[in-house]
PDB file of C-alpha atoms in Angstrom:
ATOM      1  CA  GLU A   1      16.815   9.412  21.889  1.00 93.00           C
ATOM      2  CA  VAL A   2      13.183   8.729  21.673  1.00 95.00           C
ATOM      3  CA  GLN A   3      12.239   5.546  23.250  1.00 96.00           C
ATOM      4  CA  LEU A   4       8.974   3.938  23.867  1.00 97.00           C
ATOM      5  CA  LEU A   5       8.398   0.798  26.017  1.00 97.00           C
ATOM      6  CA  GLU A   6       5.285  -1.160  26.315  1.00 97.00           C
ATOM      7  CA  SER A   7       4.227  -3.178  29.162  1.00 98.00           C
ATOM      8  CA  GLY A   8       1.023  -5.030  30.778  1.00 98.00           C
ATOM      9  CA  GLY A   9       0.316  -7.495  28.071  1.00 97.00           C
ATOM     10  CA  GLY A  10      -0.406 -10.931  28.896  1.00 97.00           C
ATOM     11  CA  LEU A  11      -3.580 -13.522  28.831  1.00 98.00           C
ATOM     12  CA  ALA A  12      -7.148 -12.342  29.659  1.00 98.00           C
ATOM     13  CA  GLN A  13     -10.345 -14.340  29.465  1.00 97.00           C
ATOM     14  CA  PRO A  14     -13.000 -13.190  27.307  1.00 98.00           C
ATOM     15  CA  GLY A  15     -14.687 -10.409  28.925  1.00 98.00           C
ATOM     16  CA  GLY A  16     -11.741  -9.413  30.963  1.00 98.00           C
ATOM     17  CA  SER A  17      -9.805  -6.352  31.357  1.00 98.00           C
ATOM     18  CA  LEU A  18      -6.054  -5.472  30.882  1.00 98.00           C
ATOM     19  CA  ARG A  19      -4.293  -2.118  31.018  1.00 98.00           C
ATOM     20  CA  LEU A  20      -1.325  -1.638  28.693  1.00 98.00           C
ATOM     21  CA  SER A  21       1.366   1.133  29.646  1.00 98.00           C
ATOM     22  CA  CYS A  22       3.748   2.836  27.230  1.00 97.00           C
ATOM     23  CA  ALA A  23       6.525   4.759  29.076  1.00 97.00           C
ATOM     24  CA  ALA A  24       8.238   7.428  26.876  1.00 96.00           C
ATOM     25  CA  SER A  25      11.789   8.748  27.255  1.00 95.00           C
ATOM     26  CA  GLY A  26      13.666  11.242  25.218  1.00 94.00           C
ATOM     27  CA  PHE A  27      10.516  13.571  24.720  1.00 93.00           C
ATOM     28  CA  THR A  28       7.540  15.090  26.780  1.00 91.00           C
ATOM     29  CA  LEU A  29       4.625  12.757  25.902  1.00 88.00           C
ATOM     30  CA  SER A  30       2.000  15.534  26.620  1.00 82.00           C
ATOM     31  CA  ASN A  31       3.216  17.609  23.751  1.00 86.00           C
ATOM     32  CA  HIS A  32       2.981  14.844  21.266  1.00 91.00           C
ATOM     33  CA  VAL A  33       0.238  12.688  19.445  1.00 92.00           C
ATOM     34  CA  ILE A  34       0.681   9.247  21.022  1.00 93.00           C
ATOM     35  CA  ASN A  35      -1.160   6.006  19.314  1.00 96.00           C
ATOM     36  CA  TRP A  36      -1.776   2.308  19.584  1.00 98.00           C
ATOM     37  CA  VAL A  37      -1.478  -0.006  16.786  1.00 98.00           C
ATOM     38  CA  ARG A  38      -2.007  -3.506  16.849  1.00 98.00           C
ATOM     39  CA  GLN A  39      -1.139  -6.779  14.824  1.00 98.00           C
ATOM     40  CA  ALA A  40      -3.097  -9.827  15.172  1.00 98.00           C
ATOM     41  CA  PRO A  41      -0.886 -13.066  14.782  1.00 96.00           C
ATOM     42  CA  GLY A  42       0.152 -13.452  11.111  1.00 94.00           C
ATOM     43  CA  LYS A  43      -2.005 -10.346  10.209  1.00 96.00           C
ATOM     44  CA  GLY A  44      -1.438  -6.861   9.032  1.00 96.00           C
ATOM     45  CA  LEU A  45      -1.232  -3.685  11.218  1.00 98.00           C
ATOM     46  CA  GLU A  46      -4.321  -2.062  12.676  1.00 98.00           C
ATOM     47  CA  TRP A  47      -4.612   1.541  14.112  1.00 98.00           C
ATOM     48  CA  VAL A  48      -6.450   1.300  17.393  1.00 98.00           C
ATOM     49  CA  SER A  49      -6.416   4.636  19.205  1.00 98.00           C
ATOM     50  CA  SER A  50      -4.668   8.101  19.306  1.00 96.00           C
ATOM     51  CA  ALA A  51      -4.545  10.850  22.015  1.00 94.00           C
ATOM     52  CA  SER A  52      -3.809  14.450  21.183  1.00 91.00           C
ATOM     53  CA  GLY A  53      -4.009  16.615  24.252  1.00 87.00           C
ATOM     54  CA  ASP A  54      -7.447  16.315  25.549  1.00 89.00           C
ATOM     55  CA  ASN A  55      -8.783  14.661  22.252  1.00 93.00           C
ATOM     56  CA  THR A  56      -9.084  10.888  21.910  1.00 96.00           C
ATOM     57  CA  TYR A  57      -9.929   8.726  18.900  1.00 96.00           C
ATOM     58  CA  TYR A  58     -10.807   4.938  18.578  1.00 97.00           C
ATOM     59  CA  THR A  59     -11.299   2.604  15.871  1.00 98.00           C
ATOM     60  CA  ASP A  60     -14.811   1.516  15.745  1.00 97.00           C
ATOM     61  CA  SER A  61     -14.429  -2.073  16.912  1.00 97.00           C
ATOM     62  CA  VAL A  62     -12.829  -0.770  20.221  1.00 98.00           C
ATOM     63  CA  LYS A  63     -15.116   2.145  20.925  1.00 98.00           C
ATOM     64  CA  GLY A  64     -16.966   1.780  24.384  1.00 97.00           C
ATOM     65  CA  ARG A  65     -14.444  -0.824  25.473  1.00 98.00           C
ATOM     66  CA  PHE A  66     -10.895   0.676  25.438  1.00 98.00           C
ATOM     67  CA  THR A  67      -9.749   4.020  26.941  1.00 98.00           C
ATOM     68  CA  ILE A  68      -6.545   5.913  26.090  1.00 97.00           C
ATOM     69  CA  SER A  69      -5.142   7.931  29.074  1.00 95.00           C
ATOM     70  CA  SER A  70      -1.714   9.512  30.042  1.00 93.00           C
ATOM     71  CA  ASP A  71      -0.133  10.519  33.099  1.00 93.00           C
ATOM     72  CA  SER A  72       2.403  13.350  32.386  1.00 92.00           C
ATOM     73  CA  SER A  73       4.349  12.936  35.734  1.00 94.00           C
ATOM     74  CA  LYS A  74       5.320   9.394  34.703  1.00 96.00           C
ATOM     75  CA  ASN A  75       5.427  10.463  30.955  1.00 95.00           C
ATOM     76  CA  THR A  76       3.347   7.334  30.244  1.00 96.00           C
ATOM     77  CA  VAL A  77       0.274   6.698  28.031  1.00 96.00           C
ATOM     78  CA  TYR A  78      -2.230   4.029  28.958  1.00 97.00           C
ATOM     79  CA  LEU A  79      -4.744   1.763  27.081  1.00 98.00           C
ATOM     80  CA  GLN A  80      -7.346   0.394  29.403  1.00 98.00           C
ATOM     81  CA  MET A  81      -9.028  -2.599  27.603  1.00 98.00           C
ATOM     82  CA  ASN A  82     -12.346  -3.789  28.787  1.00 98.00           C
ATOM     83  CA  SER A  83     -14.746  -6.312  27.801  1.00 98.00           C
ATOM     84  CA  LEU A  84     -11.901  -8.088  25.831  1.00 98.00           C
ATOM     85  CA  ARG A  85     -12.813 -10.484  22.848  1.00 98.00           C
ATOM     86  CA  ALA A  86     -10.677 -13.099  21.298  1.00 98.00           C
ATOM     87  CA  GLU A  87     -10.250 -10.909  18.229  1.00 98.00           C
ATOM     88  CA  ASP A  88      -8.420  -8.297  20.363  1.00 98.00           C
ATOM     89  CA  THR A  89      -5.589 -10.868  20.587  1.00 98.00           C
ATOM     90  CA  ALA A  90      -2.540  -8.990  19.082  1.00 98.00           C
ATOM     91  CA  VAL A  91       0.786  -7.518  19.752  1.00 98.00           C
ATOM     92  CA  TYR A  92       0.083  -3.770  20.592  1.00 98.00           C
ATOM     93  CA  TYR A  93       2.432  -1.220  19.790  1.00 98.00           C
ATOM     94  CA  CYS A  94       2.536   2.302  20.886  1.00 97.00           C
ATOM     95  CA  ALA A  95       3.890   4.812  18.383  1.00 97.00           C
ATOM     96  CA  LYS A  96       4.800   8.432  18.178  1.00 96.00           C
ATOM     97  CA  ILE A  97       3.940  10.621  15.226  1.00 94.00           C
ATOM     98  CA  GLY A  98       6.412  12.330  13.129  1.00 90.00           C
ATOM     99  CA  THR A  99       6.832  16.000  12.480  1.00 87.00           C
ATOM    100  CA  GLY A 100       6.688  15.988   8.618  1.00 84.00           C
ATOM    101  CA  GLY A 101       3.083  16.558   8.359  1.00 85.00           C
ATOM    102  CA  GLY A 102       0.021  14.373   9.170  1.00 88.00           C
ATOM    103  CA  TRP A 103       0.072  11.370  11.807  1.00 92.00           C
ATOM    104  CA  TYR A 104       2.464   8.883  10.407  1.00 95.00           C
ATOM    105  CA  PHE A 105       4.130   6.651  12.999  1.00 97.00           C
ATOM    106  CA  GLU A 106       7.916   7.425  13.136  1.00 97.00           C
ATOM    107  CA  TYR A 107       8.879   5.925  16.494  1.00 97.00           C
ATOM    108  CA  TRP A 108       7.515   2.597  17.644  1.00 98.00           C
ATOM    109  CA  GLY A 109       7.792   0.582  20.937  1.00 98.00           C
ATOM    110  CA  GLN A 110       8.919  -3.043  20.856  1.00 97.00           C
ATOM    111  CA  GLY A 111       5.176  -4.298  21.385  1.00 98.00           C
ATOM    112  CA  THR A 112       3.406  -6.111  24.094  1.00 98.00           C
ATOM    113  CA  LEU A 113       1.337  -9.322  23.369  1.00 98.00           C
ATOM    114  CA  VAL A 114      -2.187  -9.728  24.388  1.00 98.00           C
ATOM    115  CA  THR A 115      -3.831 -12.989  24.458  1.00 98.00           C
ATOM    116  CA  VAL A 116      -7.514 -13.277  24.848  1.00 98.00           C
ATOM    117  CA  SER A 117      -8.686 -16.688  25.564  1.00 97.00           C
ATOM    118  CA  SER A 118     -10.456 -19.037  28.136  1.00 95.00           C
TER     119      SER A 118
ATOM    120  CA  GLU B   1     -12.766   4.073   5.396  1.00 95.00           C
ATOM    121  CA  VAL B   2     -10.189   3.835   2.855  1.00 97.00           C
ATOM    122  CA  VAL B   3      -9.203   0.407   1.984  1.00 98.00           C
ATOM    123  CA  LEU B   4      -5.460  -0.163   0.832  1.00 98.00           C
ATOM    124  CA  THR B   5      -4.577  -3.020  -1.598  1.00 98.00           C
ATOM    125  CA  GLN B   6      -0.924  -3.955  -1.712  1.00 98.00           C
ATOM    126  CA  SER B   7       0.312  -6.228  -4.639  1.00 96.00           C
ATOM    127  CA  PRO B   8       1.983  -8.467  -4.999  1.00 97.00           C
ATOM    128  CA  GLY B   9       1.314 -10.699  -1.975  1.00 97.00           C
ATOM    129  CA  THR B  10       4.817 -12.030  -2.183  1.00 98.00           C
ATOM    130  CA  LEU B  11       7.754 -10.962  -4.186  1.00 98.00           C
ATOM    131  CA  SER B  12      10.600 -13.277  -4.707  1.00 97.00           C
ATOM    132  CA  LEU B  13      13.767 -11.716  -5.844  1.00 97.00           C
ATOM    133  CA  SER B  14      17.912 -11.992  -5.591  1.00 97.00           C
ATOM    134  CA  PRO B  15      19.999  -9.692  -3.738  1.00 97.00           C
ATOM    135  CA  GLY B  16      20.975  -6.832  -6.324  1.00 97.00           C
ATOM    136  CA  GLU B  17      17.571  -6.704  -8.156  1.00 97.00           C
ATOM    137  CA  THR B  18      14.943  -4.041  -7.836  1.00 98.00           C
ATOM    138  CA  ALA B  19      11.786  -4.470  -5.982  1.00 98.00           C
ATOM    139  CA  THR B  20       8.571  -2.581  -6.966  1.00 98.00           C
ATOM    140  CA  LEU B  21       5.745  -2.721  -4.446  1.00 98.00           C
ATOM    141  CA  SER B  22       2.266  -1.267  -5.095  1.00 98.00           C
ATOM    142  CA  CYS B  23      -0.487   0.239  -2.832  1.00 98.00           C
ATOM    143  CA  ARG B  24      -3.744   1.140  -4.367  1.00 98.00           C
ATOM    144  CA  ALA B  25      -6.282   3.014  -2.270  1.00 98.00           C
ATOM    145  CA  SER B  26     -10.153   2.705  -2.529  1.00 98.00           C
ATOM    146  CA  GLN B  27     -10.355   6.504  -2.665  1.00 98.00           C
ATOM    147  CA  SER B  28      -7.792   9.392  -3.055  1.00 98.00           C
ATOM    148  CA  VAL B  29      -5.632   9.736  -0.095  1.00 97.00           C
ATOM    149  CA  ARG B  30      -5.884  13.374   1.103  1.00 97.00           C
ATOM    150  CA  ASN B  31      -2.734  15.219   0.735  1.00 96.00           C
ATOM    151  CA  ASN B  32      -0.823  12.067  -0.544  1.00 96.00           C
ATOM    152  CA  TYR B  33      -0.425  11.147   3.213  1.00 97.00           C
ATOM    153  CA  LEU B  34       0.953   7.837   2.472  1.00 97.00           C
ATOM    154  CA  ALA B  35       3.634   6.016   4.349  1.00 98.00           C
ATOM    155  CA  TRP B  36       5.672   2.883   4.024  1.00 98.00           C
ATOM    156  CA  TYR B  37       7.060   0.553   6.789  1.00 98.00           C
ATOM    157  CA  GLN B  38       9.318  -2.182   6.762  1.00 98.00           C
ATOM    158  CA  GLN B  39       8.866  -5.100   9.389  1.00 98.00           C
ATOM    159  CA  LYS B  40      11.135  -7.942  10.087  1.00 98.00           C
ATOM    160  CA  PRO B  41       9.866 -11.056  11.990  1.00 96.00           C
ATOM    161  CA  GLY B  42       9.500 -10.455  15.666  1.00 95.00           C
ATOM    162  CA  GLN B  43      10.204  -6.792  15.349  1.00 97.00           C
ATOM    163  CA  ALA B  44       8.303  -3.614  15.234  1.00 98.00           C
ATOM    164  CA  PRO B  45       7.688  -1.686  11.949  1.00 98.00           C
ATOM    165  CA  ARG B  46      10.289   0.776  10.755  1.00 98.00           C
ATOM    166  CA  LEU B  47       9.330   3.833   9.041  1.00 98.00           C
ATOM    167  CA  LEU B  48      10.768   4.233   5.584  1.00 98.00           C
ATOM    168  CA  ILE B  49       8.898   6.798   3.776  1.00 98.00           C
ATOM    169  CA  TYR B  50       6.156   9.409   4.751  1.00 97.00           C
ATOM    170  CA  GLY B  51       4.145  11.842   2.561  1.00 96.00           C
ATOM    171  CA  ALA B  52       4.473   9.354  -0.311  1.00 97.00           C
ATOM    172  CA  SER B  53       8.009  10.192  -1.271  1.00 97.00           C
ATOM    173  CA  SER B  54      10.042  11.528   1.730  1.00 97.00           C
ATOM    174  CA  ARG B  55      12.487   9.407   3.051  1.00 97.00           C
ATOM    175  CA  ALA B  56      12.577   8.907   6.978  1.00 97.00           C
ATOM    176  CA  THR B  57      15.862   9.751   8.970  1.00 95.00           C
ATOM    177  CA  GLY B  58      18.597   7.212   8.274  1.00 96.00           C
ATOM    178  CA  ILE B  59      17.003   5.344   5.543  1.00 98.00           C
ATOM    179  CA  PRO B  60      19.265   4.512   2.593  1.00 97.00           C
ATOM    180  CA  ASP B  61      18.512   6.309  -0.709  1.00 96.00           C
ATOM    181  CA  ARG B  62      17.915   2.879  -2.557  1.00 98.00           C
ATOM    182  CA  PHE B  63      14.372   3.017  -0.911  1.00 98.00           C
ATOM    183  CA  SER B  64      12.191   5.533  -2.689  1.00 98.00           C
ATOM    184  CA  GLY B  65       8.625   6.286  -2.791  1.00 98.00           C
ATOM    185  CA  SER B  66       6.389   7.557  -5.547  1.00 98.00           C
ATOM    186  CA  GLY B  67       2.777   8.163  -6.649  1.00 98.00           C
ATOM    187  CA  SER B  68      -0.336  10.138  -5.744  1.00 97.00           C
ATOM    188  CA  GLY B  69      -4.178  10.129  -5.291  1.00 97.00           C
ATOM    189  CA  THR B  70      -4.971   6.459  -5.159  1.00 98.00           C
ATOM    190  CA  GLY B  71      -1.828   4.911  -6.501  1.00 98.00           C
ATOM    191  CA  PHE B  72       1.487   4.487  -4.442  1.00 98.00           C
ATOM    192  CA  THR B  73       4.669   2.647  -5.158  1.00 98.00           C
ATOM    193  CA  LEU B  74       7.594   1.735  -3.016  1.00 98.00           C
ATOM    194  CA  THR B  75      10.764   0.905  -5.023  1.00 98.00           C
ATOM    195  CA  ILE B  76      13.900  -0.774  -3.587  1.00 98.00           C
ATOM    196  CA  SER B  77      17.067  -0.508  -5.722  1.00 97.00           C
ATOM    197  CA  ARG B  78      19.818  -2.958  -5.477  1.00 96.00           C
ATOM    198  CA  LEU B  79      18.280  -5.120  -2.802  1.00 97.00           C
ATOM    199  CA  GLU B  80      20.567  -5.898   0.203  1.00 97.00           C
ATOM    200  CA  PRO B  81      20.185  -8.930   2.335  1.00 96.00           C
ATOM    201  CA  GLU B  82      18.720  -6.941   5.082  1.00 97.00           C
ATOM    202  CA  ASP B  83      15.900  -5.641   2.982  1.00 98.00           C
ATOM    203  CA  PHE B  84      14.119  -9.160   2.889  1.00 97.00           C
ATOM    204  CA  ALA B  85      11.062  -8.446   5.019  1.00 98.00           C
ATOM    205  CA  VAL B  86       7.402  -7.431   4.912  1.00 98.00           C
ATOM    206  CA  TYR B  87       6.424  -3.954   3.767  1.00 98.00           C
ATOM    207  CA  HIS B  88       3.181  -2.126   4.811  1.00 98.00           C
ATOM    208  CA  CYS B  89       1.670   0.826   3.285  1.00 98.00           C
ATOM    209  CA  HIS B  90      -0.384   3.243   5.510  1.00 98.00           C
ATOM    210  CA  GLN B  91      -2.670   6.134   4.696  1.00 98.00           C
ATOM    211  CA  PHE B  92      -3.079   8.942   7.236  1.00 95.00           C
ATOM    212  CA  GLY B  93      -4.652  11.754   4.986  1.00 95.00           C
ATOM    213  CA  ASN B  94      -8.435  10.164   5.694  1.00 95.00           C
ATOM    214  CA  SER B  95     -10.039   9.083   8.839  1.00 94.00           C
ATOM    215  CA  PRO B  96      -9.616   6.447  10.327  1.00 96.00           C
ATOM    216  CA  PRO B  97      -6.126   5.718   9.327  1.00 97.00           C
ATOM    217  CA  THR B  98      -5.702   2.495   7.596  1.00 98.00           C
ATOM    218  CA  PHE B  99      -2.881  -0.069   6.569  1.00 98.00           C
ATOM    219  CA  GLY B 100      -2.478  -2.470   3.655  1.00 98.00           C
ATOM    220  CA  GLN B 101      -2.219  -6.039   4.228  1.00 97.00           C
ATOM    221  CA  GLY B 102       1.421  -6.110   3.472  1.00 98.00           C
ATOM    222  CA  THR B 103       3.936  -7.491   0.822  1.00 98.00           C
ATOM    223  CA  LYS B 104       6.608  -9.932   1.673  1.00 98.00           C
ATOM    224  CA  VAL B 105       9.774  -9.590  -0.144  1.00 98.00           C
ATOM    225  CA  GLU B 106      11.572 -12.836  -0.028  1.00 97.00           C
ATOM    226  CA  ILE B 107      14.919 -14.318  -1.386  1.00 94.00           C
ATOM    227  CA  LYS B 108      14.349 -16.179  -4.403  1.00 92.00           C
TER     228      LYS B 108
END
């Protein structure tokens, strides 16, 4: 059974850093595209970043500030978030794409809340 | 980027009725790569439909997706109590992937 478990959220000050983790089970993470999607309080969903092998992708608002990476020995993907801003406040979900063509999000973790505030 | 506009913002219906949700794209979605998700309060989104019309594993057949190009529809027939939730559309045919703002289906 595919499972994704996020951790690492919490309160950070503007300009600060956090590292989110997404531990995968039921599949080998390095063989799949893994994504981060966020949802600000009361708002819609926003794609943040994707990793496919050595290729990484980011939404414009986080380029240069966020870095997606993975540790195959731990079957875990990370999102290093630096220079945090108030507008980064959101629930962050990791998601695995499906196999039916294209990068749609078939499996989701339960999410981890990031709050950026002084 | 492709802007997805969902309508209506809120749909008030009774159990047993049919819900029709619209998702319009600002430009054609390549390969009709359009997905729908259901989200309940405090929960992660759940995949319903991908590729505009393919139901995800375990999704009841009262959920159906249709459309192509710039216009897509999610139809929920015979609404069950557990169907009252927020529904998001998502295009993944054009980069970057984008989501609509969501449609809330509430009990009338």
